Amino acid sequence: AQSVTQPDIHITVSEGASLELRCNYSYGATPYLFWYVQSPGQGLQLLLKYFSGDTLVQGIKGFEAEFKRSQSSFNLRKPSVHWSDAAEYFCAVGNRNTGKLIFGQGTTLQVKP
Amino acid sequence: NAGVTQTPKFQVLKTGQSMTLQCAQDMNHEYMSWYRQDPGMGLRLIHYSVGAGITDQGEVPNGYNVSRSTTEDFPLRLLSAAPSQTSVYFCASSRLTNLQGGGTNEKLFFGSGTQLSVL
């Protein structure tokens, strides 16, 4: 069965500092992986996705993520965080056969001035 | 282009009442799904569909029914509401790629959500 774990419920970083949000997945084959962001009172927006090929994926808003099969991880990174990045971030894994998409519990990012 | 339209935005029910949350999309997406969002639990998949006449269960299907009679509509029915169903509900749709023998969704488009309270 597919599942996603985001070990960090809440993370606080200073503006300008680097960011890494962790995501671990469970899936029997090569997964499809996604990161979505939800700003307060907003819907979810796709940041980036991994289907195949290059394991380092670039997304919108300066985010990137790296797929590491050996660690079953898909961590999200940003070199320099902006105050507007404060939001909740969700990692998700998709089933290649059915399209079924499962989300993790989410990580809330707080940015200090 | 309306995208994904969810109604109602807010609803209060009494325990035992039934109701239907409506979801419609005008993008001709094959994949449609319902999630509930609860604090600390993320988004949990209730039911999903990969096309008209095809539905399947997600992570938390108990107490909910769905049907997909058309490509555009995917209503979620609460048969007998319980306080544990108090949540924010999101409908989402997507294109599917690699349809032969399966498919993966490319990007989910979400509705604006329904805040449901069951008293």
JSON list of C-alpha atoms in Angstrom, two decimals:
[
{"chain": "A", "resi": 1, "resn": "ALA", "atom": "CA", "xyz": [0.00, 0.00, 0.00]},
{"chain": "A", "resi": 2, "resn": "GLN", "atom": "CA", "xyz": [1.17, 3.51, -0.70]},
{"chain": "A", "resi": 3, "resn": "SER", "atom": "CA", "xyz": [1.75, 5.93, 2.16]},
{"chain": "A", "resi": 4, "resn": "VAL", "atom": "CA", "xyz": [3.62, 9.11, 2.95]},
{"chain": "A", "resi": 5, "resn": "THR", "atom": "CA", "xyz": [5.22, 10.30, 6.17]},
{"chain": "A", "resi": 6, "resn": "GLN", "atom": "CA", "xyz": [6.27, 13.86, 6.87]},
{"chain": "A", "resi": 7, "resn": "PRO", "atom": "CA", "xyz": [8.23, 13.58, 10.12]},
{"chain": "A", "resi": 8, "resn": "ASP", "atom": "CA", "xyz": [8.19, 17.30, 10.95]},
{"chain": "A", "resi": 9, "resn": "ILE", "atom": "CA", "xyz": [4.80, 18.72, 11.92]},
{"chain": "A", "resi": 10, "resn": "HIS", "atom": "CA", "xyz": [6.09, 22.25, 12.44]},
{"chain": "A", "resi": 11, "resn": "ILE", "atom": "CA", "xyz": [9.29, 24.00, 11.32]},
{"chain": "A", "resi": 12, "resn": "THR", "atom": "CA", "xyz": [10.46, 27.54, 12.02]},
{"chain": "A", "resi": 13, "resn": "VAL", "atom": "CA", "xyz": [13.24, 29.16, 10.00]},
{"chain": "A", "resi": 14, "resn": "SER", "atom": "CA", "xyz": [14.57, 32.68, 9.77]},
{"chain": "A", "resi": 15, "resn": "GLU", "atom": "CA", "xyz": [13.98, 34.67, 6.61]},
{"chain": "A", "resi": 16, "resn": "GLY", "atom": "CA", "xyz": [16.91, 34.18, 4.28]},
{"chain": "A", "resi": 17, "resn": "ALA", "atom": "CA", "xyz": [17.89, 30.85, 5.80]},
{"chain": "A", "resi": 18, "resn": "SER", "atom": "CA", "xyz": [17.83, 27.61, 3.88]},
{"chain": "A", "resi": 19, "resn": "LEU", "atom": "CA", "xyz": [14.97, 25.14, 4.19]},
{"chain": "A", "resi": 20, "resn": "GLU", "atom": "CA", "xyz": [14.58, 21.39, 3.95]},
{"chain": "A", "resi": 21, "resn": "LEU", "atom": "CA", "xyz": [11.27, 19.62, 4.49]},
{"chain": "A", "resi": 22, "resn": "ARG", "atom": "CA", "xyz": [11.40, 15.87, 4.83]},
{"chain": "A", "resi": 23, "resn": "CYS", "atom": "CA", "xyz": [9.19, 13.34, 3.09]},
{"chain": "A", "resi": 24, "resn": "ASN", "atom": "CA", "xyz": [9.37, 9.57, 3.21]},
{"chain": "A", "resi": 25, "resn": "TYR", "atom": "CA", "xyz": [7.14, 7.35, 1.11]},
{"chain": "A", "resi": 26, "resn": "SER", "atom": "CA", "xyz": [6.15, 3.73, 0.91]},
{"chain": "A", "resi": 27, "resn": "TYR", "atom": "CA", "xyz": [5.29, 2.28, -2.49]},
{"chain": "A", "resi": 28, "resn": "GLY", "atom": "CA", "xyz": [5.99, -1.05, -4.16]},
{"chain": "A", "resi": 29, "resn": "ALA", "atom": "CA", "xyz": [7.38, 0.34, -7.41]},
{"chain": "A", "resi": 30, "resn": "THR", "atom": "CA", "xyz": [8.91, 3.55, -8.70]},
{"chain": "A", "resi": 31, "resn": "PRO", "atom": "CA", "xyz": [6.58, 6.21, -7.33]},
{"chain": "A", "resi": 32, "resn": "TYR", "atom": "CA", "xyz": [5.14, 9.38, -8.69]},
{"chain": "A", "resi": 33, "resn": "LEU", "atom": "CA", "xyz": [5.88, 12.07, -6.10]},
{"chain": "A", "resi": 34, "resn": "PHE", "atom": "CA", "xyz": [4.52, 15.55, -5.58]},
{"chain": "A", "resi": 35, "resn": "TRP", "atom": "CA", "xyz": [4.85, 18.55, -3.29]},
{"chain": "A", "resi": 36, "resn": "TYR", "atom": "CA", "xyz": [1.89, 20.87, -2.78]},
{"chain": "A", "resi": 37, "resn": "VAL", "atom": "CA", "xyz": [1.63, 24.06, -0.75]},
{"chain": "A", "resi": 38, "resn": "GLN", "atom": "CA", "xyz": [-1.41, 25.48, 1.02]},
{"chain": "A", "resi": 39, "resn": "SER", "atom": "CA", "xyz": [-1.33, 29.09, 2.11]},
{"chain": "A", "resi": 40, "resn": "PRO", "atom": "CA", "xyz": [-3.72, 30.14, 4.91]},
{"chain": "A", "resi": 41, "resn": "GLY", "atom": "CA", "xyz": [-7.30, 30.11, 3.68]},
{"chain": "A", "resi": 42, "resn": "GLN", "atom": "CA", "xyz": [-6.22, 29.00, 0.23]},
{"chain": "A", "resi": 43, "resn": "GLY", "atom": "CA", "xyz": [-6.44, 25.87, -1.83]},
{"chain": "A", "resi": 44, "resn": "LEU", "atom": "CA", "xyz": [-3.48, 23.64, -2.64]},
{"chain": "A", "resi": 45, "resn": "GLN", "atom": "CA", "xyz": [-0.96, 24.60, -5.30]},
{"chain": "A", "resi": 46, "resn": "LEU", "atom": "CA", "xyz": [1.42, 22.20, -7.00]},
{"chain": "A", "resi": 47, "resn": "LEU", "atom": "CA", "xyz": [5.07, 23.10, -6.36]},
{"chain": "A", "resi": 48, "resn": "LEU", "atom": "CA", "xyz": [6.76, 20.28, -8.26]},
{"chain": "A", "resi": 49, "resn": "LYS", "atom": "CA", "xyz": [6.48, 16.63, -9.25]},
{"chain": "A", "resi": 50, "resn": "TYR", "atom": "CA", "xyz": [8.71, 13.68, -10.02]},
{"chain": "A", "resi": 51, "resn": "PHE", "atom": "CA", "xyz": [7.68, 11.08, -12.57]},
{"chain": "A", "resi": 52, "resn": "SER", "atom": "CA", "xyz": [10.98, 9.72, -13.91]},
{"chain": "A", "resi": 53, "resn": "GLY", "atom": "CA", "xyz": [14.42, 10.75, -15.12]},
{"chain": "A", "resi": 54, "resn": "ASP", "atom": "CA", "xyz": [16.52, 13.32, -13.32]},
{"chain": "A", "resi": 55, "resn": "THR", "atom": "CA", "xyz": [16.14, 12.80, -9.60]},
{"chain": "A", "resi": 56, "resn": "LEU", "atom": "CA", "xyz": [16.58, 16.51, -8.84]},
{"chain": "A", "resi": 57, "resn": "VAL", "atom": "CA", "xyz": [13.36, 18.29, -9.73]},
{"chain": "A", "resi": 58, "resn": "GLN", "atom": "CA", "xyz": [12.93, 22.04, -10.02]},
{"chain": "A", "resi": 59, "resn": "GLY", "atom": "CA", "xyz": [9.64, 23.65, -9.13]},
{"chain": "A", "resi": 60, "resn": "ILE", "atom": "CA", "xyz": [8.00, 27.01, -8.83]},
{"chain": "A", "resi": 61, "resn": "LYS", "atom": "CA", "xyz": [8.93, 29.74, -6.34]},
{"chain": "A", "resi": 62, "resn": "GLY", "atom": "CA", "xyz": [12.58, 28.58, -6.20]},
{"chain": "A", "resi": 63, "resn": "PHE", "atom": "CA", "xyz": [11.83, 25.18, -4.67]},
{"chain": "A", "resi": 64, "resn": "GLU", "atom": "CA", "xyz": [13.52, 21.92, -5.62]},
{"chain": "A", "resi": 65, "resn": "ALA", "atom": "CA", "xyz": [13.24, 18.34, -4.44]},
{"chain": "A", "resi": 66, "resn": "GLU", "atom": "CA", "xyz": [15.47, 15.31, -4.73]},
{"chain": "A", "resi": 67, "resn": "PHE", "atom": "CA", "xyz": [14.21, 11.76, -5.17]},
{"chain": "A", "resi": 68, "resn": "LYS", "atom": "CA", "xyz": [16.38, 9.23, -3.35]},
{"chain": "A", "resi": 69, "resn": "ARG", "atom": "CA", "xyz": [15.22, 5.70, -4.01]},
{"chain": "A", "resi": 70, "resn": "SER", "atom": "CA", "xyz": [17.63, 4.14, -1.51]},
{"chain": "A", "resi": 71, "resn": "GLN", "atom": "CA", "xyz": [16.18, 6.26, 1.28]},
{"chain": "A", "resi": 72, "resn": "SER", "atom": "CA", "xyz": [12.56, 6.28, 0.05]},
{"chain": "A", "resi": 73, "resn": "SER", "atom": "CA", "xyz": [12.68, 10.05, 0.37]},
{"chain": "A", "resi": 74, "resn": "PHE", "atom": "CA", "xyz": [11.63, 13.11, -1.59]},
{"chain": "A", "resi": 75, "resn": "ASN", "atom": "CA", "xyz": [12.80, 16.09, 0.46]},
{"chain": "A", "resi": 76, "resn": "LEU", "atom": "CA", "xyz": [11.89, 19.63, -0.50]},
{"chain": "A", "resi": 77, "resn": "ARG", "atom": "CA", "xyz": [14.54, 22.35, -0.37]},
{"chain": "A", "resi": 78, "resn": "LYS", "atom": "CA", "xyz": [14.87, 26.06, -0.86]},
{"chain": "A", "resi": 79, "resn": "PRO", "atom": "CA", "xyz": [18.18, 27.94, -0.51]},
{"chain": "A", "resi": 80, "resn": "SER", "atom": "CA", "xyz": [16.74, 31.16, 0.90]},
{"chain": "A", "resi": 81, "resn": "VAL", "atom": "CA", "xyz": [13.29, 31.36, 2.48]},
{"chain": "A", "resi": 82, "resn": "HIS", "atom": "CA", "xyz": [11.04, 34.41, 2.06]},
{"chain": "A", "resi": 83, "resn": "TRP", "atom": "CA", "xyz": [8.35, 35.48, 4.53]},
{"chain": "A", "resi": 84, "resn": "SER", "atom": "CA", "xyz": [5.73, 34.65, 1.89]},
{"chain": "A", "resi": 85, "resn": "ASP", "atom": "CA", "xyz": [6.78, 30.99, 2.02]},
{"chain": "A", "resi": 86, "resn": "ALA", "atom": "CA", "xyz": [5.02, 30.58, 5.37]},
{"chain": "A", "resi": 87, "resn": "ALA", "atom": "CA", "xyz": [2.38, 27.95, 4.65]},
{"chain": "A", "resi": 88, "resn": "GLU", "atom": "CA", "xyz": [1.58, 24.26, 5.03]},
{"chain": "A", "resi": 89, "resn": "TYR", "atom": "CA", "xyz": [3.45, 21.89, 2.77]},
{"chain": "A", "resi": 90, "resn": "PHE", "atom": "CA", "xyz": [2.21, 18.49, 1.70]},
{"chain": "A", "resi": 91, "resn": "CYS", "atom": "CA", "xyz": [4.12, 15.63, 0.12]},
{"chain": "A", "resi": 92, "resn": "ALA", "atom": "CA", "xyz": [2.10, 13.11, -1.91]},
{"chain": "A", "resi": 93, "resn": "VAL", "atom": "CA", "xyz": [2.66, 9.78, -3.65]},
{"chain": "A", "resi": 94, "resn": "GLY", "atom": "CA", "xyz": [0.72, 8.68, -6.71]},
{"chain": "A", "resi": 95, "resn": "ASN", "atom": "CA", "xyz": [-0.12, 5.18, -7.84]},
{"chain": "A", "resi": 96, "resn": "ARG", "atom": "CA", "xyz": [1.16, 4.51, -11.37]},
{"chain": "A", "resi": 97, "resn": "ASN", "atom": "CA", "xyz": [-1.71, 2.20, -12.19]},
{"chain": "A", "resi": 98, "resn": "THR", "atom": "CA", "xyz": [-4.76, 3.90, -10.72]},
{"chain": "A", "resi": 99, "resn": "GLY", "atom": "CA", "xyz": [-3.85, 7.56, -10.31]},
{"chain": "A", "resi": 100, "resn": "LYS", "atom": "CA", "xyz": [-4.73, 7.30, -6.61]},
{"chain": "A", "resi": 101, "resn": "LEU", "atom": "CA", "xyz": [-2.94, 10.09, -4.78]},
{"chain": "A", "resi": 102, "resn": "ILE", "atom": "CA", "xyz": [-2.14, 9.89, -1.06]},
{"chain": "A", "resi": 103, "resn": "PHE", "atom": "CA", "xyz": [-0.96, 12.88, 0.96]},
{"chain": "A", "resi": 104, "resn": "GLY", "atom": "CA", "xyz": [1.24, 13.11, 4.02]},
{"chain": "A", "resi": 105, "resn": "GLN", "atom": "CA", "xyz": [0.22, 14.79, 7.24]},
{"chain": "A", "resi": 106, "resn": "GLY", "atom": "CA", "xyz": [1.71, 18.11, 6.24]},
{"chain": "A", "resi": 107, "resn": "THR", "atom": "CA", "xyz": [4.46, 20.35, 7.61]},
{"chain": "A", "resi": 108, "resn": "THR", "atom": "CA", "xyz": [3.65, 23.87, 8.77]},
{"chain": "A", "resi": 109, "resn": "LEU", "atom": "CA", "xyz": [6.40, 26.35, 7.97]},
{"chain": "A", "resi": 110, "resn": "GLN", "atom": "CA", "xyz": [6.77, 29.49, 10.03]},
{"chain": "A", "resi": 111, "resn": "VAL", "atom": "CA", "xyz": [9.22, 32.17, 8.87]},
{"chain": "A", "resi": 112, "resn": "LYS", "atom": "CA", "xyz": [10.79, 34.50, 11.43]},
{"chain": "A", "resi": 113, "resn": "PRO", "atom": "CA", "xyz": [11.74, 38.03, 10.37]},
{"chain": "B", "resi": 1, "resn": "ASN", "atom": "CA", "xyz": [-13.35, 28.49, -17.21]},
{"chain": "B", "resi": 2, "resn": "ALA", "atom": "CA", "xyz": [-14.85, 27.60, -13.82]},
{"chain": "B", "resi": 3, "resn": "GLY", "atom": "CA", "xyz": [-12.43, 24.77, -12.94]},
{"chain": "B", "resi": 4, "resn": "VAL", "atom": "CA", "xyz": [-13.63, 22.71, -9.97]},
{"chain": "B", "resi": 5, "resn": "THR", "atom": "CA", "xyz": [-16.85, 23.92, -8.39]},
{"chain": "B", "resi": 6, "resn": "GLN", "atom": "CA", "xyz": [-17.80, 22.68, -4.94]},
{"chain": "B", "resi": 7, "resn": "THR", "atom": "CA", "xyz": [-21.03, 23.39, -3.13]},
{"chain": "B", "resi": 8, "resn": "PRO", "atom": "CA", "xyz": [-21.98, 24.28, -0.47]},
{"chain": "B", "resi": 9, "resn": "LYS", "atom": "CA", "xyz": [-19.13, 26.25, 1.14]},
{"chain": "B", "resi": 10, "resn": "PHE", "atom": "CA", "xyz": [-20.49, 25.78, 4.64]},
{"chain": "B", "resi": 11, "resn": "GLN", "atom": "CA", "xyz": [-22.93, 23.28, 6.13]},
{"chain": "B", "resi": 12, "resn": "VAL", "atom": "CA", "xyz": [-24.15, 22.42, 9.59]},
{"chain": "B", "resi": 13, "resn": "LEU", "atom": "CA", "xyz": [-25.84, 19.07, 10.13]},
{"chain": "B", "resi": 14, "resn": "LYS", "atom": "CA", "xyz": [-27.37, 17.26, 13.04]},
{"chain": "B", "resi": 15, "resn": "THR", "atom": "CA", "xyz": [-26.21, 13.76, 13.88]},
{"chain": "B", "resi": 16, "resn": "GLY", "atom": "CA", "xyz": [-28.02, 11.25, 11.71]},
{"chain": "B", "resi": 17, "resn": "GLN", "atom": "CA", "xyz": [-28.90, 13.63, 8.90]},
{"chain": "B", "resi": 18, "resn": "SER", "atom": "CA", "xyz": [-27.84, 12.88, 5.35]},
{"chain": "B", "resi": 19, "resn": "MET", "atom": "CA", "xyz": [-26.57, 15.26, 2.74]},
{"chain": "B", "resi": 20, "resn": "THR", "atom": "CA", "xyz": [-24.69, 15.44, -0.55]},
{"chain": "B", "resi": 21, "resn": "LEU", "atom": "CA", "xyz": [-21.65, 17.56, -1.28]},
{"chain": "B", "resi": 22, "resn": "GLN", "atom": "CA", "xyz": [-21.58, 18.52, -4.93]},
{"chain": "B", "resi": 23, "resn": "CYS", "atom": "CA", "xyz": [-18.49, 18.65, -7.11]},
{"chain": "B", "resi": 24, "resn": "ALA", "atom": "CA", "xyz": [-18.32, 19.53, -10.79]},
{"chain": "B", "resi": 25, "resn": "GLN", "atom": "CA", "xyz": [-15.41, 20.17, -13.13]},
{"chain": "B", "resi": 26, "resn": "ASP", "atom": "CA", "xyz": [-15.44, 21.53, -16.67]},
{"chain": "B", "resi": 27, "resn": "MET", "atom": "CA", "xyz": [-11.94, 20.49, -17.72]},
{"chain": "B", "resi": 28, "resn": "ASN", "atom": "CA", "xyz": [-12.86, 17.02, -18.99]},
{"chain": "B", "resi": 29, "resn": "HIS", "atom": "CA", "xyz": [-10.65, 15.44, -16.35]},
{"chain": "B", "resi": 30, "resn": "GLU", "atom": "CA", "xyz": [-10.74, 11.69, -16.01]},
{"chain": "B", "resi": 31, "resn": "TYR", "atom": "CA", "xyz": [-9.67, 11.62, -12.37]},
{"chain": "B", "resi": 32, "resn": "MET", "atom": "CA", "xyz": [-11.82, 13.03, -9.56]},
{"chain": "B", "resi": 33, "resn": "SER", "atom": "CA", "xyz": [-11.43, 12.59, -5.84]},
{"chain": "B", "resi": 34, "resn": "TRP", "atom": "CA", "xyz": [-12.65, 13.65, -2.43]},
{"chain": "B", "resi": 35, "resn": "TYR", "atom": "CA", "xyz": [-10.38, 14.46, 0.52]},
{"chain": "B", "resi": 36, "resn": "ARG", "atom": "CA", "xyz": [-11.05, 15.51, 4.05]},
{"chain": "B", "resi": 37, "resn": "GLN", "atom": "CA", "xyz": [-8.64, 17.79, 5.88]},
{"chain": "B", "resi": 38, "resn": "ASP", "atom": "CA", "xyz": [-8.31, 17.68, 9.64]},
{"chain": "B", "resi": 39, "resn": "PRO", "atom": "CA", "xyz": [-5.68, 19.39, 11.81]},
{"chain": "B", "resi": 40, "resn": "GLY", "atom": "CA", "xyz": [-2.57, 17.23, 12.16]},
{"chain": "B", "resi": 41, "resn": "MET", "atom": "CA", "xyz": [-3.97, 14.60, 9.79]},
{"chain": "B", "resi": 42, "resn": "GLY", "atom": "CA", "xyz": [-3.23, 16.22, 6.46]},
{"chain": "B", "resi": 43, "resn": "LEU", "atom": "CA", "xyz": [-5.52, 15.39, 3.55]},
{"chain": "B", "resi": 44, "resn": "ARG", "atom": "CA", "xyz": [-7.00, 11.93, 3.65]},
{"chain": "B", "resi": 45, "resn": "LEU", "atom": "CA", "xyz": [-8.47, 10.37, 0.54]},
{"chain": "B", "resi": 46, "resn": "ILE", "atom": "CA", "xyz": [-12.12, 9.33, 0.90]},
{"chain": "B", "resi": 47, "resn": "HIS", "atom": "CA", "xyz": [-13.05, 8.06, -2.58]},
{"chain": "B", "resi": 48, "resn": "TYR", "atom": "CA", "xyz": [-11.74, 8.54, -6.07]},
{"chain": "B", "resi": 49, "resn": "SER", "atom": "CA", "xyz": [-12.74, 7.85, -9.66]},
{"chain": "B", "resi": 50, "resn": "VAL", "atom": "CA", "xyz": [-10.79, 7.40, -12.88]},
{"chain": "B", "resi": 51, "resn": "GLY", "atom": "CA", "xyz": [-13.75, 7.81, -15.18]},
{"chain": "B", "resi": 52, "resn": "ALA", "atom": "CA", "xyz": [-17.52, 7.71, -15.51]},
{"chain": "B", "resi": 53, "resn": "GLY", "atom": "CA", "xyz": [-18.92, 4.56, -13.92]},
{"chain": "B", "resi": 54, "resn": "ILE", "atom": "CA", "xyz": [-15.68, 3.79, -12.05]},
{"chain": "B", "resi": 55, "resn": "THR", "atom": "CA", "xyz": [-15.14, 4.55, -8.37]},
{"chain": "B", "resi": 56, "resn": "ASP", "atom": "CA", "xyz": [-12.86, 3.16, -5.70]},
{"chain": "B", "resi": 57, "resn": "GLN", "atom": "CA", "xyz": [-12.24, 3.58, -2.01]},
{"chain": "B", "resi": 58, "resn": "GLY", "atom": "CA", "xyz": [-9.52, 5.69, -0.52]},
{"chain": "B", "resi": 59, "resn": "GLU", "atom": "CA", "xyz": [-8.06, 5.73, 2.99]},
{"chain": "B", "resi": 60, "resn": "VAL", "atom": "CA", "xyz": [-11.21, 6.69, 4.93]},
{"chain": "B", "resi": 61, "resn": "PRO", "atom": "CA", "xyz": [-14.30, 5.62, 2.94]},
{"chain": "B", "resi": 62, "resn": "ASN", "atom": "CA", "xyz": [-16.60, 4.53, 5.79]},
{"chain": "B", "resi": 63, "resn": "GLY", "atom": "CA", "xyz": [-19.75, 6.61, 6.10]},
{"chain": "B", "resi": 64, "resn": "TYR", "atom": "CA", "xyz": [-19.44, 8.07, 2.61]},
{"chain": "B", "resi": 65, "resn": "ASN", "atom": "CA", "xyz": [-20.78, 7.06, -0.79]},
{"chain": "B", "resi": 66, "resn": "VAL", "atom": "CA", "xyz": [-19.90, 8.33, -4.24]},
{"chain": "B", "resi": 67, "resn": "SER", "atom": "CA", "xyz": [-21.03, 7.83, -7.81]},
{"chain": "B", "resi": 68, "resn": "ARG", "atom": "CA", "xyz": [-19.68, 9.00, -11.15]},
{"chain": "B", "resi": 69, "resn": "SER", "atom": "CA", "xyz": [-22.49, 8.98, -13.70]},
{"chain": "B", "resi": 70, "resn": "THR", "atom": "CA", "xyz": [-20.85, 11.65, -15.85]},
{"chain": "B", "resi": 71, "resn": "THR", "atom": "CA", "xyz": [-17.30, 12.83, -16.43]},
{"chain": "B", "resi": 72, "resn": "GLU", "atom": "CA", "xyz": [-18.15, 16.24, -14.98]},
{"chain": "B", "resi": 73, "resn": "ASP", "atom": "CA", "xyz": [-19.81, 15.37, -11.65]},
{"chain": "B", "resi": 74, "resn": "PHE", "atom": "CA", "xyz": [-18.64, 13.50, -8.58]},
{"chain": "B", "resi": 75, "resn": "PRO", "atom": "CA", "xyz": [-21.00, 13.96, -5.61]},
{"chain": "B", "resi": 76, "resn": "LEU", "atom": "CA", "xyz": [-20.11, 12.80, -2.11]},
{"chain": "B", "resi": 77, "resn": "ARG", "atom": "CA", "xyz": [-22.96, 11.50, 0.04]},
{"chain": "B", "resi": 78, "resn": "LEU", "atom": "CA", "xyz": [-22.97, 11.33, 3.80]},
{"chain": "B", "resi": 79, "resn": "LEU", "atom": "CA", "xyz": [-25.49, 8.66, 4.65]},
{"chain": "B", "resi": 80, "resn": "SER", "atom": "CA", "xyz": [-25.94, 9.33, 8.38]},
{"chain": "B", "resi": 81, "resn": "ALA", "atom": "CA", "xyz": [-23.77, 12.19, 9.59]},
{"chain": "B", "resi": 82, "resn": "ALA", "atom": "CA", "xyz": [-21.65, 11.73, 12.72]},
{"chain": "B", "resi": 83, "resn": "PRO", "atom": "CA", "xyz": [-19.63, 14.29, 14.72]},
{"chain": "B", "resi": 84, "resn": "SER", "atom": "CA", "xyz": [-16.45, 12.50, 13.56]},
{"chain": "B", "resi": 85, "resn": "GLN", "atom": "CA", "xyz": [-17.27, 13.70, 10.05]},
{"chain": "B", "resi": 86, "resn": "THR", "atom": "CA", "xyz": [-16.84, 17.33, 11.05]},
{"chain": "B", "resi": 87, "resn": "SER", "atom": "CA", "xyz": [-14.08, 18.44, 8.70]},
{"chain": "B", "resi": 88, "resn": "VAL", "atom": "CA", "xyz": [-13.14, 20.48, 5.67]},
{"chain": "B", "resi": 89, "resn": "TYR", "atom": "CA", "xyz": [-13.83, 18.58, 2.46]},
{"chain": "B", "resi": 90, "resn": "PHE", "atom": "CA", "xyz": [-12.03, 19.14, -0.81]},
{"chain": "B", "resi": 91, "resn": "CYS", "atom": "CA", "xyz": [-12.90, 17.85, -4.23]},
{"chain": "B", "resi": 92, "resn": "ALA", "atom": "CA", "xyz": [-10.02, 17.59, -6.71]},
{"chain": "B", "resi": 93, "resn": "SER", "atom": "CA", "xyz": [-9.69, 16.59, -10.34]},
{"chain": "B", "resi": 94, "resn": "SER", "atom": "CA", "xyz": [-6.86, 15.87, -12.74]},
{"chain": "B", "resi": 95, "resn": "ARG", "atom": "CA", "xyz": [-5.99, 14.62, -16.15]},
{"chain": "B", "resi": 96, "resn": "LEU", "atom": "CA", "xyz": [-4.61, 11.11, -16.24]},
{"chain": "B", "resi": 97, "resn": "THR", "atom": "CA", "xyz": [-1.63, 10.19, -18.39]},
{"chain": "B", "resi": 98, "resn": "ASN", "atom": "CA", "xyz": [-0.70, 6.74, -19.69]},
{"chain": "B", "resi": 99, "resn": "LEU", "atom": "CA", "xyz": [-4.29, 5.59, -19.67]},
{"chain": "B", "resi": 100, "resn": "GLN", "atom": "CA", "xyz": [-3.61, 2.21, -21.23]},
{"chain": "B", "resi": 101, "resn": "GLY", "atom": "CA", "xyz": [-3.33, -0.23, -18.38]},
{"chain": "B", "resi": 102, "resn": "GLY", "atom": "CA", "xyz": [-3.44, 2.51, -15.80]},
{"chain": "B", "resi": 103, "resn": "GLY", "atom": "CA", "xyz": [-2.61, 6.15, -15.34]},
{"chain": "B", "resi": 104, "resn": "THR", "atom": "CA", "xyz": [-1.20, 8.75, -13.06]},
{"chain": "B", "resi": 105, "resn": "ASN", "atom": "CA", "xyz": [-2.63, 12.16, -12.42]},
{"chain": "B", "resi": 106, "resn": "GLU", "atom": "CA", "xyz": [-0.52, 15.09, -13.51]},
{"chain": "B", "resi": 107, "resn": "LYS", "atom": "CA", "xyz": [-1.69, 17.94, -11.33]},
{"chain": "B", "resi": 108, "resn": "LEU", "atom": "CA", "xyz": [-4.67, 18.14, -9.03]},
{"chain": "B", "resi": 109, "resn": "PHE", "atom": "CA", "xyz": [-7.07, 21.05, -9.37]},
{"chain": "B", "resi": 110, "resn": "PHE", "atom": "CA", "xyz": [-8.88, 21.66, -6.09]},
{"chain": "B", "resi": 111, "resn": "GLY", "atom": "CA", "xyz": [-12.26, 23.07, -5.30]},
{"chain": "B", "resi": 112, "resn": "SER", "atom": "CA", "xyz": [-12.58, 25.83, -2.70]},
{"chain": "B", "resi": 113, "resn": "GLY", "atom": "CA", "xyz": [-13.63, 23.43, 0.04]},
{"chain": "B", "resi": 114, "resn": "THR", "atom": "CA", "xyz": [-16.69, 22.74, 2.17]},
{"chain": "B", "resi": 115, "resn": "GLN", "atom": "CA", "xyz": [-16.57, 23.32, 5.90]},
{"chain": "B", "resi": 116, "resn": "LEU", "atom": "CA", "xyz": [-18.91, 20.77, 7.46]},
{"chain": "B", "resi": 117, "resn": "SER", "atom": "CA", "xyz": [-19.95, 20.70, 11.10]},
{"chain": "B", "resi": 118, "resn": "VAL", "atom": "CA", "xyz": [-21.94, 17.83, 12.54]},
{"chain": "B", "resi": 119, "resn": "LEU", "atom": "CA", "xyz": [-23.56, 18.55, 15.89]}
]
